Short mmCIF file of N, CA and C and ligand atoms in Angstrom, two decimals:
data_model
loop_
_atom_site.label_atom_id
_atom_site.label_comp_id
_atom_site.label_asym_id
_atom_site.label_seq_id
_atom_site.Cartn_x
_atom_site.Cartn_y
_atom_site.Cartn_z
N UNK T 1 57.25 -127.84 106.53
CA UNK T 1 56.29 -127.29 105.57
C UNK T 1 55.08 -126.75 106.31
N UNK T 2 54.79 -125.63 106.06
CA UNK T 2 53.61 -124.68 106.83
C UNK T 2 52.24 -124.94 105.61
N UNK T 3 51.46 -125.21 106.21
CA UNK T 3 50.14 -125.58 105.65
C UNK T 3 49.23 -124.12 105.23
N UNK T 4 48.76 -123.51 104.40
CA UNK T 4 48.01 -122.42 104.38
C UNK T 4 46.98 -122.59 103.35
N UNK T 5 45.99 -123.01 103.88
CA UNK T 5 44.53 -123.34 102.75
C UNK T 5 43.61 -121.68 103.18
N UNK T 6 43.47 -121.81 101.31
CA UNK T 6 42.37 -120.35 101.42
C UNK T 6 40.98 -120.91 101.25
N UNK T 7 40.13 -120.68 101.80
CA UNK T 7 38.65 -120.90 101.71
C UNK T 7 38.10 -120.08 100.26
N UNK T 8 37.45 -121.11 99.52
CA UNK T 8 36.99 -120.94 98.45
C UNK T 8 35.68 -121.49 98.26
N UNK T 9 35.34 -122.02 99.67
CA UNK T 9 33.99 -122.20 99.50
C UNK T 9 32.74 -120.35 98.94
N UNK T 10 31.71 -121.09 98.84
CA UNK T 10 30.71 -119.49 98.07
C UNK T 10 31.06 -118.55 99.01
N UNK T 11 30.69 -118.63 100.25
CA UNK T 11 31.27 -117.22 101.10
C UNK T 11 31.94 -116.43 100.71
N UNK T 12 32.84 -117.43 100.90
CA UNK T 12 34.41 -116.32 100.66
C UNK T 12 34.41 -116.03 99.30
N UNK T 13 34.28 -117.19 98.37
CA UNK T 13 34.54 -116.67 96.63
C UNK T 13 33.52 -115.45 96.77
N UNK T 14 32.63 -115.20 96.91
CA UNK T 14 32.08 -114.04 96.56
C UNK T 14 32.73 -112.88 97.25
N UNK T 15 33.74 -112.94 98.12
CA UNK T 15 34.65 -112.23 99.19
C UNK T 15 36.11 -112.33 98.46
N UNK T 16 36.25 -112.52 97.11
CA UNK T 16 37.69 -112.51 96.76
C UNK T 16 38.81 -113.18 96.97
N UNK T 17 38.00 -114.13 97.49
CA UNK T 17 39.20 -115.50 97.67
C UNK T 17 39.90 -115.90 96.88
N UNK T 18 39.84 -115.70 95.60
CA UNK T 18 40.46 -116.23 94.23
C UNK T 18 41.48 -115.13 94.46
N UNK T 19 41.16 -114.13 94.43
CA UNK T 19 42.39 -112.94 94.54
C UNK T 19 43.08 -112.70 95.47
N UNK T 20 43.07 -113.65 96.48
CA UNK T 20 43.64 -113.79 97.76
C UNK T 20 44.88 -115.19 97.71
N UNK T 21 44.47 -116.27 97.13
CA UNK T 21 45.17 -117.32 96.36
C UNK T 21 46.65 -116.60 95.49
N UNK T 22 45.81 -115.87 94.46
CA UNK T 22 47.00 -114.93 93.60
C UNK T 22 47.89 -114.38 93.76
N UNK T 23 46.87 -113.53 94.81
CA UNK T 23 48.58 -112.65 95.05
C UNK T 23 48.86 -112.73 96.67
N UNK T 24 48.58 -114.43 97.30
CA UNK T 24 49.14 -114.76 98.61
C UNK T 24 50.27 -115.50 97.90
N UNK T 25 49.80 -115.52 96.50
CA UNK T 25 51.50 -117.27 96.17
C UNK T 25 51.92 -115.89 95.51
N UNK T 26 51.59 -114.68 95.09
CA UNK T 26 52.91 -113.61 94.49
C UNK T 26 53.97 -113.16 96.17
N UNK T 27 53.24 -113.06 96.76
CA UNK T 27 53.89 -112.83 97.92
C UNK T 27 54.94 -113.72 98.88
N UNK T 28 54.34 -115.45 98.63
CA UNK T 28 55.33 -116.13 99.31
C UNK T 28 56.34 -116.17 98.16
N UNK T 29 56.00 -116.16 96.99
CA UNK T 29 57.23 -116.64 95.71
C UNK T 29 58.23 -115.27 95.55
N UNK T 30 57.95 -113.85 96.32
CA UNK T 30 58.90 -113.04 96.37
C UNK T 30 59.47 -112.86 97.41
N UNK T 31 59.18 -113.93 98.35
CA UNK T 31 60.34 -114.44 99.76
C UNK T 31 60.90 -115.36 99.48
N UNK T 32 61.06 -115.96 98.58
CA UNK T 32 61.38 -117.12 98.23
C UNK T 32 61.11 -118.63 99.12
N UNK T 33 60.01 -118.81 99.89
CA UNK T 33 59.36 -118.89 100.47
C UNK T 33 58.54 -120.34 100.22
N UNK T 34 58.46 -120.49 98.61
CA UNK T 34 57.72 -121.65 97.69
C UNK T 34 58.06 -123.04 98.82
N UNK T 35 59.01 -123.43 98.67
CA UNK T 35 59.11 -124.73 99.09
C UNK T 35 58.77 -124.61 100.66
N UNK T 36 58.37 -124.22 101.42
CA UNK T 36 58.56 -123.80 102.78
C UNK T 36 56.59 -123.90 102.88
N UNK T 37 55.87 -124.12 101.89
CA UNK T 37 54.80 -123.19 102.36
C UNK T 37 54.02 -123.92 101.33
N UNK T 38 53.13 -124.80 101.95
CA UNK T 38 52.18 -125.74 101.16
C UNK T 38 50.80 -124.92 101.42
N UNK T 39 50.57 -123.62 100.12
CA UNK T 39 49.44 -123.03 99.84
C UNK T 39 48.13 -124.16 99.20
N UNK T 40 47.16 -123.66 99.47
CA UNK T 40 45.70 -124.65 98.89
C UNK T 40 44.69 -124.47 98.88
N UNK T 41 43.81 -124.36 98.16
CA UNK T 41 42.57 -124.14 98.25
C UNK T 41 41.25 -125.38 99.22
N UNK T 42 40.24 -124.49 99.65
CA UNK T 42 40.10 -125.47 100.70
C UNK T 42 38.53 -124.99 100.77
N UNK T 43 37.50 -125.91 100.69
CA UNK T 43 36.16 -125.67 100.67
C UNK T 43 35.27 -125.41 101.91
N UNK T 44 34.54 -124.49 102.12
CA UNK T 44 34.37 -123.84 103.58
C UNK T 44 35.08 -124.70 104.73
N UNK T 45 35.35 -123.44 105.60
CA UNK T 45 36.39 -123.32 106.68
C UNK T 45 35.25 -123.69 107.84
N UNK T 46 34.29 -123.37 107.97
CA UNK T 46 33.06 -123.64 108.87
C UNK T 46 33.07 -122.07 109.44
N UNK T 47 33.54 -120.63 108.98
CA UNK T 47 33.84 -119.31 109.98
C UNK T 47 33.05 -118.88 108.54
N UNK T 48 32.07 -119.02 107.66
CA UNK T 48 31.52 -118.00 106.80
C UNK T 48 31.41 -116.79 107.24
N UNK T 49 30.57 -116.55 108.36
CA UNK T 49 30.55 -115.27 108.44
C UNK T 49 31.44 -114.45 108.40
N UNK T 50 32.85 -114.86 108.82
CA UNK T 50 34.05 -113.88 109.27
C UNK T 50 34.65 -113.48 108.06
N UNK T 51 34.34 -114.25 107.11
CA UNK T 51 35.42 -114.41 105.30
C UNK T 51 35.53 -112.96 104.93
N UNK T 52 36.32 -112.90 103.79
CA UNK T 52 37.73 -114.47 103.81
C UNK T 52 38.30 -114.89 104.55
N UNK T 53 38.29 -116.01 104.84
CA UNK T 53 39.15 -117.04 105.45
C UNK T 53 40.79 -117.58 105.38
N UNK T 54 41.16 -117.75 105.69
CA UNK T 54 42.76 -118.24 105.79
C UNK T 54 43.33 -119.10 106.81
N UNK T 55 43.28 -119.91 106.27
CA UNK T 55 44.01 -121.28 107.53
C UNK T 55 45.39 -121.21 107.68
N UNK T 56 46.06 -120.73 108.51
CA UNK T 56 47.90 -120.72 108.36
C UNK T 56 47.85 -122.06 109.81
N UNK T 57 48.13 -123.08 109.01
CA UNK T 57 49.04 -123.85 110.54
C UNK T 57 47.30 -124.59 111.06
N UNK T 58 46.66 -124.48 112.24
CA UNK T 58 46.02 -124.79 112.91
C UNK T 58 44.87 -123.26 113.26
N UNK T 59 45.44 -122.30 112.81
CA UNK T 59 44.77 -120.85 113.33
C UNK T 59 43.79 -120.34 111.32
N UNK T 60 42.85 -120.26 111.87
CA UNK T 60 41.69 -119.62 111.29
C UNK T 60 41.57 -118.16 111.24
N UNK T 61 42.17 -117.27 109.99
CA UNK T 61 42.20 -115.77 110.21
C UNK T 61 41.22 -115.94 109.44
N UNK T 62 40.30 -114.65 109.94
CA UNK T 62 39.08 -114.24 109.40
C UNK T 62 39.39 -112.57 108.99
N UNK T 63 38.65 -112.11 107.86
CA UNK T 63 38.61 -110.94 107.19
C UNK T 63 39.90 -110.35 106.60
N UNK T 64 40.30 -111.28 106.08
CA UNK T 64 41.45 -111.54 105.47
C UNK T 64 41.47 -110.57 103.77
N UNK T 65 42.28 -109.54 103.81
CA UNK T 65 42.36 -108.32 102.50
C UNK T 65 43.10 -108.52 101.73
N UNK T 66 42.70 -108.86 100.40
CA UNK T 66 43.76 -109.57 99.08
C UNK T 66 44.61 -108.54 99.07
N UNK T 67 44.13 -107.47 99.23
CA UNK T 67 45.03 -106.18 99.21
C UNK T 67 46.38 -105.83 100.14
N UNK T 68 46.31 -106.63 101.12
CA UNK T 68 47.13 -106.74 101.58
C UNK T 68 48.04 -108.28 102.39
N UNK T 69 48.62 -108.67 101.02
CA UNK T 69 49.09 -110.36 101.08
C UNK T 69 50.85 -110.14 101.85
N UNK T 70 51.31 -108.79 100.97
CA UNK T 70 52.58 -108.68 101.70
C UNK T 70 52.84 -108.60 103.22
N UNK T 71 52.14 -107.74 103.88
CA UNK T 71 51.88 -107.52 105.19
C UNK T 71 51.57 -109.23 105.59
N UNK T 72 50.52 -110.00 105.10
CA UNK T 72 50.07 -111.21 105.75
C UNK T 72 51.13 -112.28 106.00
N UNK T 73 51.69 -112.30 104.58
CA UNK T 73 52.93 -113.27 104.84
C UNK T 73 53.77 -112.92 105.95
N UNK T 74 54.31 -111.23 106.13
CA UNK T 74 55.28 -110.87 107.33
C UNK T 74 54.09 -111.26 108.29
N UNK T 75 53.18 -110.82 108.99
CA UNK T 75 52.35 -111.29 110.19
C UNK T 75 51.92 -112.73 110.67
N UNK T 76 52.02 -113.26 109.32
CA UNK T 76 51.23 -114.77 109.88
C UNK T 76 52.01 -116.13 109.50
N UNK T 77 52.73 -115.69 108.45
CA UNK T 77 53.49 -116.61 107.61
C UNK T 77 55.01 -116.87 108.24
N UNK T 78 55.41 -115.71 108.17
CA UNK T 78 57.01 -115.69 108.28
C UNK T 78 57.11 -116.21 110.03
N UNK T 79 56.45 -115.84 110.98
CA UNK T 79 56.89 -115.95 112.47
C UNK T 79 56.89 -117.55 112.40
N UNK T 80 55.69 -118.30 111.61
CA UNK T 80 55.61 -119.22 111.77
C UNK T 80 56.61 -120.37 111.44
N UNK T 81 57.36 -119.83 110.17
CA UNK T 81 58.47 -120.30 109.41
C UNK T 81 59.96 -120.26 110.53
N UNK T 82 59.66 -119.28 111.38
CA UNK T 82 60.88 -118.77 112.18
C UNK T 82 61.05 -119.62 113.30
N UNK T 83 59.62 -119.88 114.02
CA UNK T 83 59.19 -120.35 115.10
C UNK T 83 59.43 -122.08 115.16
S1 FES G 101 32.72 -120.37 102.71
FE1 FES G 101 34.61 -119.79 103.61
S2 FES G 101 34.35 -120.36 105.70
FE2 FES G 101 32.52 -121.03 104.75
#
């Protein structure tokens, strides 16, 4: 099980973190992906400045684009699942 907490502390919520939550679980649930991938919300990351935030695993991505969740899962998600 791959760990992925979104920062929802104020930083980021004012940075779209809620919409990053949404459509990061539309994206793992159209890899089918769900059971594989313990998504969560997670109260500052300690990287405000960099937000949004995204914890995959042990690694801290910063400036993280709700707009682009499909791409994230292939870049950050899936190698990790593979690996
Ligand atoms: S509020 Fe997200 S890292 Fe601090």
């Amino acid at each position: 099980m791959l760990s992925v907490s979104v920062c929802v502390g104020s930083s980021c919520h004012v940075r779209n973190s809620r919409r990053i939550i949404d459509e990061l679980q539309e994206a793992i649930r159209s890899r089918n992906l769900d059971a594989l991938v313990d998504l969560r919300a997670e109260f500052c990351l300690g990287h405000c400045i960099d937000g949004p935030n995204v914890k995959v695993g042990n690694e801290i991505l910063g400036s993280v684009a709700h707009e682009a969740m499909d791409d994230f899962v292939d870049a950050h998600i899936v190698p990790r699942l593979e690996g």
